[in-house]
Amino acid sequence: MHIFILRRLLQLIPVLFGVTLVAFLIIQLVPGDVAQVMAGEAASEAQLEQMRENLGLNDPLVVQYGRFLGDLIMFDLGESVRTGQPVMDIIAPRFIITVELALWGMVVAVSVGLFFGILSATYRNTIRDYGTMTLAVVGLSMPNFWLGLLLIYWFSIQLGVLPTSGWGTWQQVIMPAITMGTAGAAVIARMTRSSMLEVIDQDYVRTARAKGVSERFVVYKHAFRNALIPVVTVIGLQFGYFLSGAVLTENVFAINGLGRLVVDAISQRDFPVVQGAVIVLAITFVFVNFLVDIAYRVLNKRIDLN
Amino acid sequence: MGSTVNQSPGKAEIAAPESRFKGLMKQLIRNKSSLFGGIILIFFLLIALSTVLSQWIPGWNFSLMTHSPTSTDVLNRFAPPSADHWFGTDQNGRDIYSRIIFGTHLTIWIGTSAVLIGAVFGIFFGLLAGYYGKIWDTIIMRAADILLAFPGILLALAIVSALGASMNNVIIALSIYNIPVFARIVRGSVLEVKNIEYVEAIRALGARDGKIIFQHILPNVSSPIIVQASLQIATTILSAAGLSFLGVGVQPPLPEWGAMLNDGRSYMWDNPHLTIFPGIAIVLLVLAFNMLGDGLRDALDPRSKK
């Protein structure tokens, strides 16, 4: 097990390197003079030169990347070209909000997804199953930002029971969590259903049934526990999508998280902030996937030993 | 080895292409999910076609638009749905129904072209990695890992932020986002069929790599590619709409559905029809591709049979 973890950790290194390289190179995609784009049309030549100097844009690319990496290891993501604040200081408090939002979305996705997935599997090929699975594919097909807008329309504008924006109170959490969690719930419900059906057809479950074990016990003790393994993987993957889904959800509900920061920074052409936020989100995603891999392995092993 | 061939008839069966196509169509029509998805999709494709042909062929006007999608009417702003304006008018008095009709071909174009470009490159890299293995495999798959480390729309967002907001840049960004998805699937499938006896036999007979790849391997890995393409178009359309909604995608006054939602959200308090109709259009089109994809998977992948 330790060897497995160590090997997976070593495999992370090239990916993390690559992530930083991609984020670094993004700025190179900017057509024309980056300094000009960031400083705006009105900037004088002296200001441009100052900006190039500050950002080290005059150095060769390799030197720039080396410095970028060196700073990153010291948790230094550079400074915002707008406010001069260190990017790390801007990102840190917002990152916490985004993770909170993602976790609440997770709560919705997992609870709703598991409930409907189990329901669908236990009532296979009945109207409940079809109804649930139809709902799931619609949930998958709905843009989460549109769902957010609809929720605002119903609960804030029509009923006036929930606030349209902000983050902190429990009332402010409800709609963003539903917005984030719906697509995830749909994916988890579909996955739970299909992995449960796979298990239900297997010999040992049939044996348990034949032994006279109650249906409820069969479903929860045997089918569900084993079906959980692929579901865990999906849940982990979903967390990553929540991080990116936060970009849209935070925008709809005016939540000051990392996602909203990225979009604001893009419109202000504040590339160091964009780079920093993108790197932080991607690295978080990589580590979450790493943890999921370990969890998957642990769960699998337990089953094997049993 | 021979047993693998028998276990997955969908993969190794070498039937005449025509009868295989007919059989597939039959299965798709019998499957409720893909039948429903297919019908909605044909409906949207006809709408798109009517707009494109009306633009290209002078004197031809089969367009389903009742008004010009861009002409404004300041005296008739925010009109509710009526006999003249089926879905009402927006903040500039433009006919929302006509804008949605016009936007159909934009959305379909973005979704299919980004997936097509992504698939072509992804198939190429996937074949290279799967067939030649070794160093190719390592390099290509690590690169795929790196691109996939940016969750959801984050990579596309970062690319578009650097390239600038426009429809073509959205297509470029979303194509890049699709490449690793296809590369992974193709590589996996190539590894599955590469060592099947008949491929080995052909290789032993001295066939060239190109011939083996294009005549024998590619046709046998086409099923997962087709399934993924359909599902991926759904995801890509959602991502494109998300980018436009954030203001970094297709720019107004082009009536892309996501951009229309972004326009409408500021007026949602009194005029929800600006937000409701474009959202329904997105849901229906994405739903069509998702359901078609589900049906294709049921038909083409024998392992996922219910």
Coordinates of C-alpha atoms in Angstrom, one line a residue:
Chain A
M1 CA 0.0 0.0 0.0
H2 CA 2.8 2.4 1.0
I3 CA 4.6 1.6 -2.2
F4 CA 1.4 2.2 -4.2
I5 CA 1.0 5.6 -2.6
L6 CA 4.6 6.5 -3.2
R7 CA 4.4 5.5 -6.8
R8 CA 1.3 7.5 -7.4
L9 CA 2.9 10.5 -5.7
L10 CA 5.9 10.2 -8.0
Q11 CA 3.6 10.1 -11.0
L12 CA 2.1 13.4 -9.9
I13 CA 5.4 15.2 -10.4
P14 CA 5.4 15.3 -14.2
V15 CA 1.7 16.3 -14.2
L16 CA 2.2 19.1 -11.7
F17 CA 5.2 20.3 -13.8
G18 CA 3.0 20.2 -16.9
V19 CA 0.2 22.1 -15.3
T20 CA 2.5 24.9 -14.3
L21 CA 4.0 24.9 -17.8
V22 CA 0.6 25.1 -19.5
A23 CA -0.5 27.9 -17.2
F24 CA 2.8 29.7 -17.8
L25 CA 2.5 29.3 -21.6
I26 CA -1.1 30.6 -21.7
I27 CA 0.2 34.1 -21.4
Q28 CA 2.3 33.4 -24.6
L29 CA -0.9 32.9 -26.5
V30 CA -1.9 36.5 -26.1
P31 CA -1.7 38.0 -29.6
G32 CA 0.7 40.9 -29.9
D33 CA 2.5 42.6 -27.0
V34 CA 1.4 41.2 -23.6
A35 CA 2.5 44.3 -21.8
Q36 CA 0.4 46.5 -24.2
V37 CA -2.6 44.3 -23.7
M38 CA -2.3 44.4 -19.9
A39 CA -1.5 48.1 -19.7
G40 CA -4.1 49.2 -22.2
E41 CA -3.9 51.3 -25.3
A42 CA -3.2 54.5 -23.4
A43 CA 0.0 53.4 -21.8
S44 CA 3.2 55.3 -22.6
E45 CA 6.3 53.5 -23.9
A46 CA 7.9 54.1 -20.5
Q47 CA 5.0 52.5 -18.7
L48 CA 5.2 49.5 -21.0
E49 CA 8.9 49.2 -20.4
Q50 CA 8.3 49.4 -16.7
M51 CA 5.7 46.6 -16.9
R52 CA 7.9 44.4 -19.0
E53 CA 10.7 44.9 -16.5
N54 CA 8.4 44.1 -13.5
L55 CA 7.1 41.0 -15.1
G56 CA 10.5 40.0 -16.5
L57 CA 9.1 39.8 -20.0
N58 CA 12.4 40.9 -21.5
D59 CA 14.1 37.6 -20.5
P60 CA 14.2 34.5 -22.6
L61 CA 11.2 32.2 -22.1
V62 CA 13.2 29.5 -20.4
V63 CA 14.5 32.0 -17.8
Q64 CA 11.0 33.3 -17.3
Y65 CA 9.7 29.8 -16.7
G66 CA 12.5 29.0 -14.3
R67 CA 11.8 32.1 -12.3
F68 CA 8.0 31.3 -12.4
L69 CA 8.6 27.8 -11.0
G70 CA 11.1 29.0 -8.4
D71 CA 8.6 31.6 -7.1
L72 CA 5.8 29.0 -7.2
I73 CA 7.7 26.6 -5.0
M74 CA 7.9 29.5 -2.5
F75 CA 4.2 30.0 -2.9
D76 CA 4.8 33.2 -4.7
L77 CA 2.5 33.7 -7.7
G78 CA 3.6 37.2 -8.5
E79 CA 1.6 40.4 -8.2
S80 CA -1.6 41.6 -9.7
V81 CA -0.9 44.1 -12.5
R82 CA -4.0 46.0 -11.4
T83 CA -3.7 46.4 -7.6
G84 CA -0.1 45.3 -7.1
Q85 CA -1.2 42.9 -4.3
P86 CA 0.5 39.5 -4.2
V87 CA -1.7 37.1 -6.1
M88 CA -1.4 34.5 -3.3
D89 CA -3.1 37.0 -0.9
I90 CA -5.9 37.6 -3.4
I91 CA -6.5 34.0 -4.0
A92 CA -6.3 32.5 -0.5
P93 CA -9.5 33.8 1.1
R94 CA -11.4 33.2 -2.2
F95 CA -10.1 29.7 -2.5
I96 CA -11.7 28.8 0.8
I97 CA -15.1 30.1 -0.4
T98 CA -14.8 28.0 -3.6
V99 CA -13.9 24.9 -1.7
E100 CA -16.9 25.4 0.7
L101 CA -19.2 25.9 -2.3
A102 CA -17.8 22.8 -3.9
L103 CA -18.3 20.8 -0.7
W104 CA -21.9 21.9 -0.3
G105 CA -22.5 21.0 -4.0
M106 CA -21.0 17.7 -3.2
V107 CA -23.4 17.2 -0.3
V108 CA -26.4 17.8 -2.6
A109 CA -24.9 15.6 -5.4
V110 CA -24.0 12.7 -3.3
S111 CA -27.2 12.6 -1.2
V112 CA -29.6 13.1 -4.1
G113 CA -27.6 11.0 -6.5
L114 CA -27.3 8.0 -4.2
F115 CA -31.0 8.2 -3.2
F116 CA -32.3 8.2 -6.7
G117 CA -29.6 5.8 -8.0
I118 CA -30.7 3.2 -5.4
L119 CA -34.3 3.9 -6.0
S120 CA -33.8 3.3 -9.7
A121 CA -31.9 0.1 -9.3
T122 CA -34.3 -1.5 -6.8
Y123 CA -37.3 -0.7 -8.9
R124 CA -35.6 -1.6 -12.2
N125 CA -37.7 -1.2 -15.3
T126 CA -40.6 0.3 -13.4
I127 CA -42.1 3.8 -13.9
R128 CA -40.0 5.0 -10.9
D129 CA -36.8 3.8 -12.7
Y130 CA -37.7 5.4 -16.0
G131 CA -38.9 8.6 -14.3
T132 CA -35.7 8.9 -12.3
M133 CA -33.4 8.2 -15.2
T134 CA -35.3 10.7 -17.4
L135 CA -34.8 13.3 -14.7
A136 CA -31.2 12.4 -14.5
V137 CA -30.5 12.9 -18.2
V138 CA -32.3 16.2 -18.1
G139 CA -30.2 17.2 -15.1
L140 CA -27.1 16.3 -17.1
S141 CA -28.2 18.4 -20.0
M142 CA -29.1 21.5 -18.1
P143 CA -26.5 24.4 -18.0
N144 CA -26.0 24.9 -14.3
F145 CA -26.0 28.7 -14.7
W146 CA -29.4 28.5 -16.2
L147 CA -30.7 26.4 -13.4
G148 CA -29.2 29.0 -11.0
L149 CA -31.1 31.8 -12.8
L150 CA -34.3 29.8 -12.6
L151 CA -33.9 29.2 -8.9
I152 CA -33.3 32.9 -8.4
Y153 CA -36.4 33.7 -10.3
W154 CA -38.6 31.3 -8.3
F155 CA -37.2 31.6 -4.8
S156 CA -35.9 35.1 -4.7
I157 CA -38.1 37.1 -7.2
Q158 CA -41.4 35.2 -7.0
L159 CA -41.4 33.8 -3.5
G160 CA -38.9 36.2 -1.9
V161 CA -37.7 33.5 0.5
L162 CA -34.0 33.3 -0.4
P163 CA -31.4 35.9 -1.1
T164 CA -30.2 36.3 -4.7
S165 CA -26.5 36.6 -3.9
G166 CA -23.7 36.5 -1.4
W167 CA -22.2 33.8 0.7
G168 CA -22.1 33.0 4.4
T169 CA -25.6 32.5 5.8
W170 CA -27.4 29.2 5.3
Q171 CA -30.0 30.9 3.2
Q172 CA -27.2 32.0 0.8
V173 CA -25.9 28.4 0.6
I174 CA -29.1 26.6 -0.6
M175 CA -29.5 27.8 -4.2
P176 CA -25.7 27.7 -5.1
A177 CA -25.4 24.2 -3.6
I178 CA -28.4 23.0 -5.7
T179 CA -27.0 24.7 -8.8
M180 CA -23.6 23.1 -8.3
G181 CA -24.9 19.7 -7.3
T182 CA -27.6 18.9 -9.8
A183 CA -25.5 17.7 -12.7
G184 CA -23.3 15.7 -10.3
A185 CA -26.4 14.2 -8.7
A186 CA -27.5 13.0 -12.2
V187 CA -24.1 11.5 -12.9
I188 CA -23.9 9.8 -9.5
A189 CA -27.5 8.5 -9.8
R190 CA -26.8 6.9 -13.2
M191 CA -23.5 5.4 -12.0
T192 CA -25.1 4.1 -8.8
R193 CA -27.9 2.5 -10.7
S194 CA -25.7 0.7 -13.3
S195 CA -23.1 -0.5 -10.8
M196 CA -25.8 -1.8 -8.5
L197 CA -27.5 -3.6 -11.3
E198 CA -24.2 -5.2 -12.2
V199 CA -23.8 -6.5 -8.6
I200 CA -27.5 -7.5 -8.2
D201 CA -27.1 -10.0 -11.1
Q202 CA -24.1 -11.7 -9.5
D203 CA -24.1 -15.1 -8.0
Y204 CA -23.5 -14.3 -4.4
V205 CA -26.4 -11.8 -4.3
R206 CA -28.6 -14.4 -5.9
T207 CA -27.4 -16.9 -3.3
A208 CA -28.2 -14.4 -0.5
R209 CA -31.7 -14.0 -1.9
A210 CA -32.2 -17.7 -2.2
K211 CA -31.1 -18.1 1.4
G212 CA -34.1 -16.0 2.3
V213 CA -32.3 -12.9 3.2
S214 CA -34.7 -10.0 3.1
E215 CA -34.7 -7.8 0.0
R216 CA -33.8 -4.7 1.9
F217 CA -30.8 -6.4 3.5
V218 CA -29.7 -7.7 0.1
V219 CA -29.9 -4.2 -1.4
Y220 CA -28.1 -2.4 1.3
K221 CA -25.6 -5.0 2.6
H222 CA -24.6 -6.7 -0.6
A223 CA -25.5 -4.7 -3.6
F224 CA -25.0 -1.2 -2.4
R225 CA -21.7 -1.8 -0.6
N226 CA -20.0 -3.3 -3.6
A227 CA -21.6 -0.9 -6.0
L228 CA -20.1 1.9 -4.0
I229 CA -16.6 1.4 -5.4
P230 CA -17.1 2.8 -8.9
V231 CA -19.4 5.4 -7.3
V232 CA -16.5 6.7 -5.2
T233 CA -14.5 7.3 -8.3
V234 CA -17.2 9.2 -9.9
I235 CA -17.7 11.3 -6.8
G236 CA -14.1 12.2 -6.8
L237 CA -14.1 13.2 -10.4
Q238 CA -17.2 15.2 -9.8
F239 CA -15.4 17.3 -7.2
G240 CA -13.1 18.5 -9.9
Y241 CA -16.0 19.5 -12.1
F242 CA -17.4 21.3 -9.1
L243 CA -14.2 23.4 -8.9
S244 CA -14.7 24.5 -12.5
G245 CA -18.5 24.7 -12.1
A246 CA -17.9 27.2 -9.4
V247 CA -16.7 29.6 -12.1
L248 CA -20.3 29.8 -13.4
T249 CA -22.2 29.3 -10.1
E250 CA -20.2 32.1 -8.4
N251 CA -20.9 34.3 -11.3
V252 CA -24.7 33.7 -11.1
F253 CA -24.9 34.3 -7.3
A254 CA -22.2 37.0 -7.1
I255 CA -20.1 34.8 -4.7
N256 CA -16.6 36.2 -4.2
G257 CA -14.8 32.9 -4.8
L258 CA -11.9 31.9 -7.0
G259 CA -14.2 31.3 -10.1
R260 CA -15.5 34.8 -10.0
L261 CA -12.0 36.1 -9.5
V262 CA -10.8 34.3 -12.7
V263 CA -13.6 35.9 -14.8
D264 CA -13.0 39.4 -13.3
A265 CA -9.3 39.1 -13.9
I266 CA -9.9 38.0 -17.5
S267 CA -12.0 41.1 -18.2
Q268 CA -9.4 43.3 -16.5
R269 CA -6.6 41.5 -18.5
D270 CA -4.9 40.8 -15.2
F271 CA -2.9 37.7 -16.4
P272 CA -0.9 37.0 -13.2
V273 CA -4.2 36.6 -11.3
V274 CA -5.7 34.4 -14.1
Q275 CA -2.6 32.2 -14.1
G276 CA -2.5 31.9 -10.3
A277 CA -6.1 31.0 -10.0
V278 CA -5.9 28.4 -12.8
I279 CA -2.9 26.8 -11.3
V280 CA -4.4 26.6 -7.8
L281 CA -7.6 25.0 -9.2
A282 CA -5.8 22.5 -11.4
I283 CA -3.4 21.5 -8.6
T284 CA -6.3 21.0 -6.2
F285 CA -8.0 18.8 -8.8
V286 CA -4.9 16.7 -9.3
F287 CA -4.6 16.1 -5.5
V288 CA -8.3 15.3 -5.2
N289 CA -7.9 12.7 -8.0
F290 CA -4.9 11.3 -6.2
L291 CA -6.9 10.9 -3.0
V292 CA -9.7 9.2 -4.9
D293 CA -7.2 6.8 -6.4
I294 CA -6.1 5.8 -2.9
A295 CA -9.6 5.5 -1.6
Y296 CA -10.6 3.4 -4.6
R297 CA -7.6 1.1 -3.9
V298 CA -8.4 0.9 -0.2
L299 CA -12.0 0.0 -0.8
N300 CA -11.1 -2.5 -3.4
K301 CA -8.7 -4.2 -1.1
R302 CA -11.2 -4.6 1.6
I303 CA -13.6 -6.3 -0.7
D304 CA -10.8 -8.5 -2.0
L305 CA -9.9 -9.6 1.6
N306 CA -13.5 -10.3 2.4
Chain B
M1 CA -6.9 -15.0 -27.3
G2 CA -9.7 -16.5 -29.4
S3 CA -12.0 -16.2 -26.5
T4 CA -11.7 -12.4 -26.4
V5 CA -13.0 -12.3 -29.9
N6 CA -16.0 -14.3 -29.0
Q7 CA -16.8 -12.3 -25.9
S8 CA -17.0 -9.0 -27.6
P9 CA -18.9 -9.5 -30.8
G10 CA -19.4 -5.8 -31.3
K11 CA -15.7 -5.2 -31.5
A12 CA -14.4 -8.0 -33.6
E13 CA -17.3 -8.8 -35.8
I14 CA -16.3 -8.0 -39.4
A15 CA -19.6 -7.6 -41.2
A16 CA -20.2 -5.8 -44.4
P17 CA -20.3 -2.0 -43.6
E18 CA -23.8 -1.6 -45.0
S19 CA -25.6 -4.2 -43.0
R20 CA -23.8 -3.1 -39.9
F21 CA -25.1 0.4 -40.5
K22 CA -28.6 -0.9 -41.1
G23 CA -28.5 -3.0 -37.9
L24 CA -27.3 0.0 -35.9
M25 CA -30.1 2.2 -37.2
K26 CA -32.6 -0.5 -36.3
Q27 CA -31.3 -0.7 -32.8
L28 CA -31.3 3.1 -32.4
I29 CA -34.9 3.4 -33.5
R30 CA -35.9 0.6 -31.2
N31 CA -34.2 2.3 -28.2
K32 CA -36.6 4.9 -26.8
S33 CA -33.7 7.1 -25.6
S34 CA -31.9 7.4 -28.9
L35 CA -35.2 7.6 -30.9
F36 CA -36.3 10.6 -28.9
G37 CA -32.9 12.2 -29.0
G38 CA -32.6 11.6 -32.7
I39 CA -36.0 13.2 -33.4
I40 CA -35.1 16.3 -31.4
L41 CA -31.8 16.5 -33.1
I42 CA -33.2 16.2 -36.6
F43 CA -35.6 19.0 -35.7
F44 CA -32.7 21.2 -34.7
L45 CA -30.6 20.3 -37.7
L46 CA -33.4 21.2 -40.0
I47 CA -33.7 24.6 -38.3
A48 CA -30.0 25.1 -38.6
L49 CA -30.1 24.0 -42.3
S50 CA -32.9 26.4 -43.1
T51 CA -31.0 29.3 -41.7
V52 CA -27.7 28.4 -43.4
L53 CA -29.3 27.8 -46.8
S54 CA -31.3 31.0 -46.6
Q55 CA -28.1 32.9 -46.1
W56 CA -26.1 31.1 -48.8
I57 CA -28.5 30.8 -51.6
P58 CA -29.9 34.1 -53.0
G59 CA -33.6 34.1 -53.5
W60 CA -34.1 31.0 -51.3
N61 CA -36.0 31.9 -48.2
F62 CA -37.1 28.9 -46.2
S63 CA -35.9 30.5 -43.0
L64 CA -38.0 29.8 -40.0
M65 CA -37.3 33.3 -38.6
T66 CA -40.3 35.6 -38.4
H67 CA -38.1 38.7 -37.8
S68 CA -34.5 39.7 -38.3
P69 CA -32.5 38.4 -35.4
T70 CA -30.5 41.6 -35.1
S71 CA -32.9 44.4 -36.0
T72 CA -33.8 46.5 -33.0
D73 CA -37.2 48.1 -32.2
V74 CA -36.8 50.5 -29.3
L75 CA -40.6 51.1 -29.1
N76 CA -41.2 47.4 -28.6
R77 CA -38.7 46.5 -25.9
F78 CA -39.5 43.7 -23.4
A79 CA -42.7 42.7 -25.2
P80 CA -44.1 39.5 -23.6
P81 CA -44.7 36.5 -25.8
S82 CA -47.5 37.2 -28.3
A83 CA -48.8 36.2 -31.7
D84 CA -46.3 38.5 -33.4
H85 CA -43.3 37.8 -31.2
W86 CA -43.7 34.2 -30.1
F87 CA -41.1 34.3 -27.4
G88 CA -41.4 38.1 -26.8
T89 CA -38.7 40.6 -27.4
D90 CA -35.5 41.5 -25.6
Q91 CA -34.0 44.7 -24.1
N92 CA -33.4 46.1 -27.6
G93 CA -36.8 45.0 -29.0
R94 CA -35.3 42.1 -31.0
D95 CA -37.5 39.1 -31.6
I96 CA -36.3 36.3 -29.2
Y97 CA -37.8 33.5 -31.2
S98 CA -35.9 34.5 -34.4
R99 CA -32.7 34.9 -32.4
I100 CA -33.0 31.4 -31.0
I101 CA -33.7 30.1 -34.5
F102 CA -30.6 31.9 -35.8
G103 CA -28.5 30.8 -32.9
T104 CA -29.3 27.2 -33.5
H105 CA -26.7 26.9 -36.4
L106 CA -24.1 28.7 -34.3
T107 CA -24.5 26.4 -31.4
I108 CA -24.5 23.2 -33.5
W109 CA -21.5 24.5 -35.5
I110 CA -19.5 25.3 -32.4
G111 CA -20.3 21.9 -30.8
T112 CA -19.7 19.7 -33.8
S113 CA -16.6 21.4 -35.1
A114 CA -14.9 21.6 -31.8
V115 CA -15.6 17.9 -31.2
L116 CA -14.6 17.0 -34.8
I117 CA -11.3 18.8 -34.6
G118 CA -10.7 17.4 -31.1
A119 CA -11.5 13.9 -32.3
V120 CA -9.3 14.0 -35.3
F121 CA -6.3 15.0 -33.3
G122 CA -7.3 12.8 -30.4
I123 CA -7.6 9.8 -32.7
F124 CA -4.2 10.5 -34.2
F125 CA -2.5 10.8 -30.9
G126 CA -4.4 7.9 -29.4
L127 CA -3.5 5.6 -32.4
L128 CA 0.2 6.7 -32.1
A129 CA 0.2 6.0 -28.3
G130 CA -1.7 2.7 -28.5
Y131 CA -0.2 1.2 -31.6
Y132 CA 3.4 2.2 -31.3
G133 CA 3.5 2.3 -27.5
K134 CA 6.8 2.8 -25.6
I135 CA 8.0 6.4 -25.7
W136 CA 5.1 7.6 -27.8
D137 CA 2.7 6.2 -25.3
T138 CA 4.5 7.8 -22.3
I139 CA 4.8 11.3 -23.9
I140 CA 1.3 11.4 -25.3
M141 CA -0.5 10.0 -22.3
R142 CA 1.4 12.3 -19.9
A143 CA 0.4 15.2 -22.0
A144 CA -3.2 14.1 -21.9
D145 CA -3.0 13.8 -18.1
I146 CA -1.7 17.3 -18.0
L147 CA -4.5 18.7 -20.1
L148 CA -7.1 16.7 -18.2
A149 CA -5.8 18.2 -15.0
F150 CA -7.6 21.4 -15.8
P151 CA -11.1 20.5 -14.7
G152 CA -14.1 21.3 -16.9
I153 CA -14.2 24.6 -18.7
L154 CA -11.1 25.9 -16.9
L155 CA -8.7 25.1 -19.7
A156 CA -11.0 26.6 -22.4
L157 CA -11.5 29.6 -20.2
A158 CA -7.8 30.2 -19.8
I159 CA -7.1 29.7 -23.5
V160 CA -9.9 32.0 -24.6
S161 CA -8.8 34.6 -22.1
A162 CA -5.5 34.8 -23.8
L163 CA -6.6 34.5 -27.4
G164 CA -9.5 36.9 -27.0
A165 CA -13.2 36.4 -27.0
S166 CA -14.6 35.3 -30.4
M167 CA -16.4 32.4 -31.9
N168 CA -13.4 30.9 -33.6
N169 CA -11.3 31.2 -30.5
V170 CA -14.0 29.4 -28.6
I171 CA -13.9 26.6 -31.1
I172 CA -10.1 26.4 -30.9
A173 CA -10.2 26.3 -27.1
L174 CA -12.9 23.6 -26.9
S175 CA -11.1 21.6 -29.6
I176 CA -8.0 21.5 -27.4
Y177 CA -10.2 20.5 -24.5
N178 CA -11.6 17.6 -26.5
I179 CA -8.2 16.2 -27.8
P180 CA -7.1 14.3 -24.6
V181 CA -10.6 12.8 -24.1
F182 CA -10.5 11.1 -27.5
A183 CA -6.8 10.3 -27.2
R184 CA -7.4 8.3 -24.0
I185 CA -10.4 6.4 -25.4
V186 CA -8.7 5.5 -28.7
R187 CA -5.5 4.4 -27.0
G188 CA -7.4 2.1 -24.6
S189 CA -9.4 0.6 -27.5
V190 CA -6.3 0.1 -29.7
L191 CA -4.6 -1.8 -26.8
E192 CA -7.7 -4.0 -26.7
V193 CA -7.7 -5.0 -30.4
K194 CA -4.0 -4.7 -31.2
N195 CA -3.2 -8.2 -30.1
I196 CA -6.3 -9.9 -31.3
E197 CA -5.3 -12.9 -33.4
Y198 CA -6.4 -11.6 -36.8
V199 CA -4.5 -8.4 -36.4
E200 CA -1.4 -10.3 -35.4
A201 CA -2.0 -12.6 -38.4
I202 CA -2.2 -9.7 -40.8
R203 CA 1.0 -8.2 -39.3
A204 CA 2.7 -11.6 -39.7
L205 CA 1.7 -11.6 -43.4
G206 CA 3.7 -8.4 -43.7
A207 CA 1.1 -5.8 -44.0
R208 CA 2.3 -2.2 -43.5
D209 CA 1.5 -0.3 -40.3
G210 CA -0.6 2.2 -42.1
K211 CA -2.8 -0.5 -43.7
I212 CA -3.2 -2.3 -40.4
I213 CA -4.1 0.9 -38.6
F214 CA -6.6 2.3 -41.1
Q215 CA -8.1 -0.9 -42.4
H216 CA -8.2 -3.1 -39.4
I217 CA -7.7 -1.2 -36.1
L218 CA -9.6 2.0 -36.8
P219 CA -12.8 0.3 -37.8
N220 CA -12.7 -1.8 -34.7
V221 CA -12.2 1.1 -32.3
S222 CA -14.9 3.2 -34.0
S223 CA -17.7 2.3 -31.7
P224 CA -16.4 4.0 -28.5
I225 CA -15.3 7.0 -30.7
I226 CA -18.8 7.5 -32.0
V227 CA -20.4 7.1 -28.6
Q228 CA -18.0 9.5 -27.0
A229 CA -18.4 12.0 -29.9
S230 CA -22.1 12.3 -29.3
L231 CA -21.8 12.7 -25.5
Q232 CA -18.9 15.1 -26.0
I233 CA -20.9 17.4 -28.3
A234 CA -23.4 17.7 -25.5
T235 CA -20.6 18.7 -23.0
T236 CA -19.0 21.0 -25.5
I237 CA -22.2 22.9 -26.2
L238 CA -22.7 23.4 -22.5
S239 CA -19.1 24.7 -22.2
A240 CA -19.5 27.0 -25.1
A241 CA -22.7 28.4 -23.7
G242 CA -21.0 28.8 -20.3
L243 CA -18.1 30.8 -21.9
S244 CA -20.6 33.0 -23.7
F245 CA -22.6 33.4 -20.5
L246 CA -19.4 34.6 -18.7
G247 CA -18.9 37.1 -21.5
V248 CA -15.6 35.5 -22.8
G249 CA -17.2 33.4 -25.6
V250 CA -19.2 34.4 -28.6
Q251 CA -19.8 38.1 -28.4
P252 CA -23.1 40.1 -28.8
P253 CA -24.9 41.0 -31.0
L254 CA -24.5 37.4 -32.4
P255 CA -27.4 35.6 -30.8
E256 CA -25.6 32.6 -29.3
W257 CA -27.8 31.1 -26.7
G258 CA -25.4 31.5 -23.8
A259 CA -24.7 35.1 -24.7
M260 CA -28.5 35.6 -24.8
L261 CA -28.8 34.3 -21.3
N262 CA -26.0 36.7 -20.2
D263 CA -28.0 39.5 -21.8
G264 CA -31.2 38.5 -20.2
R265 CA -30.1 37.9 -16.6
S266 CA -30.0 41.6 -15.8
Y267 CA -33.6 42.0 -16.7
M268 CA -34.9 38.8 -15.1
W269 CA -36.7 40.6 -12.3
D270 CA -39.5 41.8 -14.6
N271 CA -38.8 40.0 -17.8
P272 CA -38.0 36.3 -17.2
H273 CA -38.9 35.4 -20.8
L274 CA -35.4 36.7 -21.9
T275 CA -33.8 34.0 -19.8
I276 CA -36.3 31.2 -20.1
F277 CA -36.5 30.5 -23.8
P278 CA -32.7 30.4 -24.7
G279 CA -32.2 28.1 -21.7
I280 CA -34.9 25.7 -22.9
A281 CA -33.2 25.6 -26.3
I282 CA -29.9 24.7 -24.8
V283 CA -31.4 22.0 -22.6
L284 CA -33.3 20.4 -25.6
L285 CA -30.3 20.3 -27.9
V286 CA -27.9 19.0 -25.2
L287 CA -30.5 16.5 -24.2
A288 CA -30.8 15.3 -27.8
F289 CA -27.1 14.6 -28.0
N290 CA -27.0 13.0 -24.6
M291 CA -29.9 10.7 -25.3
L292 CA -28.5 9.8 -28.7
G293 CA -25.1 9.0 -27.1
D294 CA -26.8 6.8 -24.5
G295 CA -28.6 4.9 -27.2
L296 CA -25.5 4.6 -29.3
R297 CA -23.7 3.2 -26.3
D298 CA -26.4 0.6 -25.6
A299 CA -26.3 -0.4 -29.3
L300 CA -22.6 -0.4 -29.8
D301 CA -21.1 -1.5 -26.5
P302 CA -22.2 -5.0 -25.6
R303 CA -20.8 -4.7 -22.1
S304 CA -23.1 -1.9 -21.1
K305 CA -26.3 -3.8 -22.0
K306 CA -29.0 -3.5 -19.4

